[in-house]
Amino acid sequence: MARALNGLVQEISSLRRELGAVILAHNYQLPEVQDVADFVGDSLELSVKAREAGARVVVFCGVDFMAEQAAALNENAVVLHPDPEARCPMAAMITVGDVLRARKLFPRAPVVMYVNSPAVVKAEADYIVTSANAVDVVKAIESDVIVFGPDRHLAEYVAEKTGKIVIPVPSDGHCPVHVKFSAREVSVLKSIYRSCVFMAHPECTASVRALADFIGSTSQMVKFVKNCQAKCILVGTEVGIIHRLAKECSDKVFIPASTSAICEDMKRITIEKVYKSLRDRVYRVELSKEIASRVRKAIENTFSILGAEPPWLRR
Ligand code: 13P
Ligand code: SF4
């Protein structure tokens, strides 16, 4: 088994060199996929890395919307998604029609789209955010009313943090994995592991977030763990992140706040599929030029409102 894995890792490395490819993996990927990647990160970091790497070929180990975003930002690269069936169910909860209807109902409210959405929907948005920058972007927008899709829990979190009226579109968009955390279960765990701190992703429900010592994106969680004094962490996000946390913070103990918080779509990307993706150059993510350019525009608006230059425009 270990020999077969080593063989695949070697094959992947030589194909990567041959093709001038870069392998990007989300923090929820399987351990062996994280270990073979050139870079592991959250949605925001991966979008930026895909562009910064300047690679001819990008193998994107994550779900559909992430690979699409990498394609939108890398028009000159071939972006490969090892399994196009790895689709985020939350991203599938919003349609272009939902955004157009919201624009009619709230014509003066800017539309902020969470990165977990299809590219065609992002193309209709004014700003595109990740969980790492959603609060800062909404704070910076000069409007007290914002349309926000598709995660209603992140919308609610942004409203709490900014004091603005944040209208969730659709009304019940959510991550089926993060809504599995229950406040009751977390409270019991906190009472058992008294020295533990609890960190939660903003996609969790309000009652779970209320129990958190820290709320942030997956990579913000990694930074928090590195800087906190606590030796024991209750993890309120998908369990895949524990592989990275244990590797980078080996002196700490990590306890999943729910053992059922597993994103099956993220786990569809296996090391064998990464190998086949490089070997057969599959599956290429295709985006129309028009959609890609509208997505880039919304991302550039987002950087600009934060007073930052998109990394791909930096000299
Ligand atoms: P991050 O941007 O925090 O990595 O989150 C992506 C995601 O899909 C969370 O479920
Ligand atoms: Fe989508 Fe949730 Fe999986 Fe993240 S954890 S990719 S939001 S289903």
Coordinates of C-alpha atoms and ligand atoms in Angstrom, one line a residue:
M1 CA 0.0 0.0 0.0
A2 CA 2.7 2.5 1.1
R3 CA 4.8 1.3 -1.9
A4 CA 1.9 2.0 -4.3
L5 CA 1.4 5.4 -2.8
N6 CA 5.2 6.2 -3.0
G7 CA 5.1 5.1 -6.7
L8 CA 2.2 7.4 -7.4
V9 CA 3.8 10.3 -5.7
Q10 CA 7.0 9.9 -7.8
E11 CA 4.9 9.6 -11.0
I12 CA 3.1 12.8 -10.0
S13 CA 6.3 14.6 -9.3
S14 CA 7.9 13.8 -12.6
L15 CA 4.7 14.6 -14.6
R16 CA 4.5 17.9 -12.7
R17 CA 8.0 18.8 -13.7
E18 CA 7.5 17.7 -17.3
L19 CA 4.3 19.8 -17.7
G20 CA 5.4 22.8 -15.6
A21 CA 2.4 22.2 -13.5
V22 CA 1.4 23.4 -10.0
I23 CA -0.8 21.3 -7.7
L24 CA -3.1 23.3 -5.4
A25 CA -5.1 21.7 -2.6
H26 CA -7.7 23.0 -0.3
N27 CA -7.3 22.5 3.5
Y28 CA -10.1 19.8 3.5
Q29 CA -8.4 17.5 1.0
L30 CA -7.4 14.0 1.8
P31 CA -4.0 13.8 3.7
E32 CA -2.1 12.3 0.8
V33 CA -3.5 14.9 -1.6
Q34 CA -2.4 17.7 0.7
D35 CA 1.0 16.1 1.0
V36 CA 1.6 16.0 -2.7
A37 CA 0.4 19.5 -3.3
D38 CA 2.7 22.5 -3.9
F39 CA 0.4 24.7 -1.8
V40 CA -2.4 24.0 0.6
G41 CA -4.7 26.8 1.6
D42 CA -8.2 28.4 1.9
S43 CA -10.3 29.6 -1.0
L44 CA -8.8 33.1 -1.0
E45 CA -5.2 31.9 -0.8
L46 CA -5.7 29.3 -3.6
S47 CA -7.3 31.9 -5.9
V48 CA -4.3 34.1 -5.5
K49 CA -1.8 31.3 -5.7
A50 CA -3.3 30.0 -8.9
R51 CA -2.5 33.3 -10.5
E52 CA 0.8 34.0 -8.8
A53 CA 2.3 30.6 -9.6
G54 CA 2.3 31.6 -13.3
A55 CA 2.2 27.9 -14.1
R56 CA 1.2 26.5 -17.6
V57 CA -0.9 23.8 -15.9
V58 CA -2.8 24.1 -12.6
V59 CA -4.2 20.9 -11.0
F60 CA -6.9 22.1 -8.6
C61 CA -7.7 19.7 -5.8
G62 CA -10.9 21.1 -4.4
V63 CA -14.5 21.5 -5.4
D64 CA -16.0 22.8 -8.7
F65 CA -16.3 26.5 -7.8
M66 CA -12.7 26.7 -6.7
A67 CA -11.4 25.2 -9.9
E68 CA -13.6 27.6 -11.9
Q69 CA -12.3 30.5 -10.0
A70 CA -8.7 29.4 -10.7
A71 CA -9.7 29.2 -14.5
A72 CA -11.2 32.7 -14.4
L73 CA -8.0 34.1 -13.0
N74 CA -5.6 32.1 -15.2
E75 CA -6.8 32.5 -18.8
N76 CA -3.4 31.5 -20.2
A77 CA -3.1 28.3 -18.1
V78 CA -4.8 24.9 -18.4
V79 CA -6.7 24.4 -15.2
L80 CA -7.4 20.7 -14.5
H81 CA -10.0 19.4 -12.0
P82 CA -9.2 15.8 -11.2
D83 CA -12.9 15.0 -10.6
P84 CA -15.6 17.3 -12.0
E85 CA -18.2 15.5 -9.9
A86 CA -16.6 17.1 -6.8
R87 CA -19.2 19.8 -6.5
C88 CA -20.0 22.0 -3.5
P89 CA -23.7 21.5 -2.7
M90 CA -23.9 25.0 -1.2
A91 CA -22.7 26.6 -4.4
A92 CA -25.5 24.7 -6.3
M93 CA -28.1 26.3 -4.1
I94 CA -28.0 29.7 -5.9
T95 CA -28.9 30.5 -9.5
V96 CA -28.5 33.5 -11.8
G97 CA -32.3 34.0 -11.5
D98 CA -32.0 34.4 -7.7
V99 CA -29.5 37.3 -8.2
L100 CA -31.6 39.0 -10.9
R101 CA -34.7 38.7 -8.8
A102 CA -32.9 40.2 -5.8
R103 CA -31.6 43.1 -7.9
K104 CA -35.2 43.9 -8.9
L105 CA -36.4 43.7 -5.3
F106 CA -33.4 45.7 -3.8
P107 CA -32.2 47.8 -6.8
R108 CA -29.8 50.0 -4.7
A109 CA -28.2 47.2 -2.7
P110 CA -24.8 46.0 -3.9
V111 CA -24.6 42.2 -4.5
V112 CA -21.9 40.4 -2.6
M113 CA -21.3 36.8 -3.7
Y114 CA -19.5 34.3 -1.5
V115 CA -16.8 32.5 -3.5
N116 CA -18.8 29.2 -2.9
S117 CA -21.0 29.9 -6.0
P118 CA -20.9 29.0 -9.7
A119 CA -19.0 31.3 -12.0
V120 CA -22.1 32.3 -13.9
V121 CA -23.6 33.6 -10.7
K122 CA -20.4 35.4 -9.6
A123 CA -20.5 37.1 -13.0
E124 CA -23.7 38.9 -11.8
A125 CA -22.1 40.1 -8.6
D126 CA -20.5 43.4 -7.7
Y127 CA -18.1 41.8 -5.2
I128 CA -16.8 38.3 -4.6
V129 CA -15.7 37.4 -1.1
T130 CA -14.4 34.5 0.9
S131 CA -15.0 33.8 4.5
A132 CA -11.5 35.4 5.2
N133 CA -12.5 38.8 3.9
A134 CA -16.4 39.0 3.8
V135 CA -16.6 41.2 6.9
D136 CA -14.0 43.7 5.8
V137 CA -15.5 43.9 2.3
V138 CA -19.0 44.5 3.5
K139 CA -17.7 47.1 6.1
A140 CA -16.0 49.0 3.2
I141 CA -19.0 49.1 0.9
E142 CA -20.9 52.4 1.1
S143 CA -24.3 50.9 1.6
D144 CA -26.2 49.8 4.7
V145 CA -28.1 47.2 2.8
I146 CA -26.4 44.4 1.1
V147 CA -27.6 41.4 -0.9
F148 CA -25.4 38.4 0.0
G149 CA -25.4 34.8 -1.4
P150 CA -25.5 31.9 -1.1
D151 CA -24.7 31.1 2.6
R152 CA -27.3 32.5 5.0
H153 CA -25.1 31.7 8.0
L154 CA -22.2 33.7 6.7
A155 CA -24.6 36.5 5.7
E156 CA -25.9 36.5 9.3
Y157 CA -22.3 36.5 10.7
V158 CA -21.4 39.5 8.4
A159 CA -24.6 41.3 9.6
E160 CA -23.6 40.7 13.2
K161 CA -20.0 42.1 12.6
T162 CA -20.9 45.1 10.5
G163 CA -24.3 46.1 11.9
K164 CA -25.6 46.3 8.3
I165 CA -28.8 44.8 6.8
V166 CA -27.6 41.7 5.0
I167 CA -30.2 40.0 2.8
P168 CA -29.5 36.3 2.2
V169 CA -30.2 35.1 -1.3
P170 CA -31.5 32.4 -1.5
S171 CA -33.2 32.5 1.9
D172 CA -31.9 29.2 3.1
G173 CA -28.5 28.7 1.4
H174 CA -26.2 26.7 3.7
C175 CA -23.3 24.2 3.9
P176 CA -24.7 20.8 4.7
V177 CA -21.4 19.9 6.4
H178 CA -21.1 23.0 8.7
V179 CA -24.8 22.9 9.8
K180 CA -24.0 19.5 11.3
F181 CA -22.3 21.1 14.3
S182 CA -24.7 21.3 17.2
A183 CA -24.5 23.8 20.0
R184 CA -25.5 21.0 22.5
E185 CA -22.7 18.7 21.3
V186 CA -20.2 21.5 21.4
S187 CA -21.3 22.5 24.9
V188 CA -20.8 19.0 26.1
L189 CA -17.4 18.7 24.5
K190 CA -16.4 22.1 26.1
S191 CA -17.5 20.8 29.5
I192 CA -15.4 17.6 29.1
Y193 CA -12.3 19.3 27.6
R194 CA -12.2 22.3 29.8
S195 CA -8.7 23.4 28.7
C196 CA -9.7 23.4 25.0
V197 CA -10.5 26.4 22.9
F198 CA -13.2 26.1 20.3
M199 CA -12.8 27.5 16.8
A200 CA -15.6 27.6 14.3
H201 CA -16.0 28.4 10.6
P202 CA -18.5 31.2 9.9
E203 CA -20.6 28.7 7.9
C204 CA -21.7 27.2 11.3
T205 CA -25.0 28.2 12.7
A206 CA -25.3 31.3 15.0
S207 CA -25.8 29.1 18.2
V208 CA -22.5 27.2 17.4
R209 CA -20.7 30.4 16.5
A210 CA -21.8 31.9 19.8
L211 CA -19.7 29.3 21.6
A212 CA -16.6 29.9 19.7
D213 CA -13.3 31.5 21.0
F214 CA -12.3 32.1 17.4
I215 CA -14.3 32.4 14.1
G216 CA -12.5 32.4 10.8
S217 CA -11.7 30.8 7.4
T218 CA -9.7 27.6 7.3
S219 CA -6.3 29.3 6.9
Q220 CA -7.2 31.9 9.5
M221 CA -7.8 28.9 11.8
V222 CA -4.3 27.6 11.1
K223 CA -2.8 31.0 12.0
F224 CA -5.0 31.2 15.2
V225 CA -3.8 27.8 16.3
K226 CA -0.1 28.7 15.7
N227 CA -0.4 31.8 17.8
C228 CA -2.7 30.7 20.6
Q229 CA -1.5 29.5 24.0
A230 CA -4.0 26.6 24.3
K231 CA -2.6 23.1 23.8
C232 CA -6.0 21.6 23.0
I233 CA -8.3 22.7 20.2
L234 CA -11.9 21.8 19.4
V235 CA -12.3 22.0 15.7
G236 CA -15.5 23.4 14.3
T237 CA -14.9 22.8 10.6
E238 CA -14.5 20.0 8.2
V239 CA -12.2 17.3 9.7
G240 CA -9.7 17.3 6.8
I241 CA -8.0 20.4 8.2
I242 CA -6.8 18.4 11.2
H243 CA -4.2 16.8 9.0
R244 CA -2.6 20.1 8.3
L245 CA -3.0 21.4 11.9
A246 CA -1.4 18.2 13.3
K247 CA 1.5 18.5 10.8
E248 CA 2.2 22.2 11.4
C249 CA 1.4 22.3 15.2
S250 CA 2.5 18.9 16.4
D251 CA 2.6 20.0 20.0
K252 CA -1.1 20.5 20.2
V253 CA -4.1 18.2 20.3
F254 CA -7.1 18.5 18.0
I255 CA -10.6 17.2 18.7
P256 CA -13.3 17.4 16.0
A257 CA -16.3 19.1 17.3
S258 CA -18.4 16.7 15.2
T259 CA -17.0 13.5 13.7
S260 CA -19.7 13.7 10.9
A261 CA -18.4 17.0 9.5
I262 CA -17.0 15.4 6.4
C263 CA -17.3 17.0 3.0
E264 CA -17.8 14.0 0.7
D265 CA -17.3 16.2 -2.4
M266 CA -13.8 17.3 -1.2
K267 CA -12.9 13.7 -0.6
R268 CA -13.7 12.7 -4.2
I269 CA -10.3 13.9 -5.2
T270 CA -7.9 11.0 -4.6
I271 CA -4.2 10.7 -5.3
E272 CA -5.0 8.3 -8.2
K273 CA -7.2 11.0 -9.7
V274 CA -4.5 13.6 -9.3
Y275 CA -2.1 11.3 -11.2
K276 CA -4.6 10.6 -14.0
S277 CA -5.4 14.3 -14.2
L278 CA -1.7 15.0 -15.0
R279 CA -1.2 11.9 -17.1
D280 CA -4.3 12.4 -19.3
R281 CA -4.6 16.3 -18.9
V282 CA -8.1 15.9 -17.6
Y283 CA -10.6 17.4 -16.8
R284 CA -10.0 20.8 -18.2
V285 CA -12.1 23.6 -16.7
E286 CA -13.7 25.6 -19.5
L287 CA -15.1 29.0 -18.9
S288 CA -16.4 31.5 -21.5
K289 CA -14.2 34.5 -22.0
E290 CA -17.1 36.8 -21.1
I291 CA -17.9 35.0 -17.8
A292 CA -14.2 34.9 -16.9
S293 CA -13.8 38.6 -17.5
R294 CA -16.9 39.5 -15.5
V295 CA -15.7 37.3 -12.6
R296 CA -12.3 39.0 -12.7
K297 CA -13.9 42.4 -12.7
A298 CA -15.9 41.6 -9.5
I299 CA -12.7 40.2 -7.9
E300 CA -10.8 43.4 -8.8
N301 CA -13.6 45.5 -7.3
T302 CA -13.2 43.5 -4.2
F303 CA -9.5 44.1 -3.9
S304 CA -9.9 47.7 -4.8
I305 CA -12.5 48.4 -2.1
L306 CA -10.1 46.9 0.4
G307 CA -7.4 49.3 -0.8
A308 CA -5.3 46.5 -2.2
E309 CA -4.1 45.7 -5.6
P310 CA -5.0 42.3 -7.0
P311 CA -1.7 40.3 -6.8
W312 CA -1.9 39.6 -10.5
L313 CA -1.7 43.3 -11.3
R314 CA 1.2 43.9 -9.0
R315 CA 4.5 44.7 -10.6
Ligands
13P1 P1 -12.4 28.5 3.4 O1 -12.3 29.6 2.4 O2 -12.4 28.9 4.8 O3 -11.2 27.6 3.1 O4 -13.7 27.7 3.2 C1 -14.1 27.1 2.0 C2 -15.2 26.2 2.3 O5 -15.7 25.5 1.4 C3 -15.7 26.1 3.6 O6 -16.7 25.1 3.7
SF4_2 FE1 -19.2 23.2 0.1 FE2 -19.6 22.8 2.7 FE3 -18.0 21.2 1.3 FE4 -17.2 23.7 1.8 S1 -17.6 22.0 3.3 S2 -17.1 22.7 -0.1 S3 -19.2 24.8 1.7 S4 -20.2 21.5 1.0

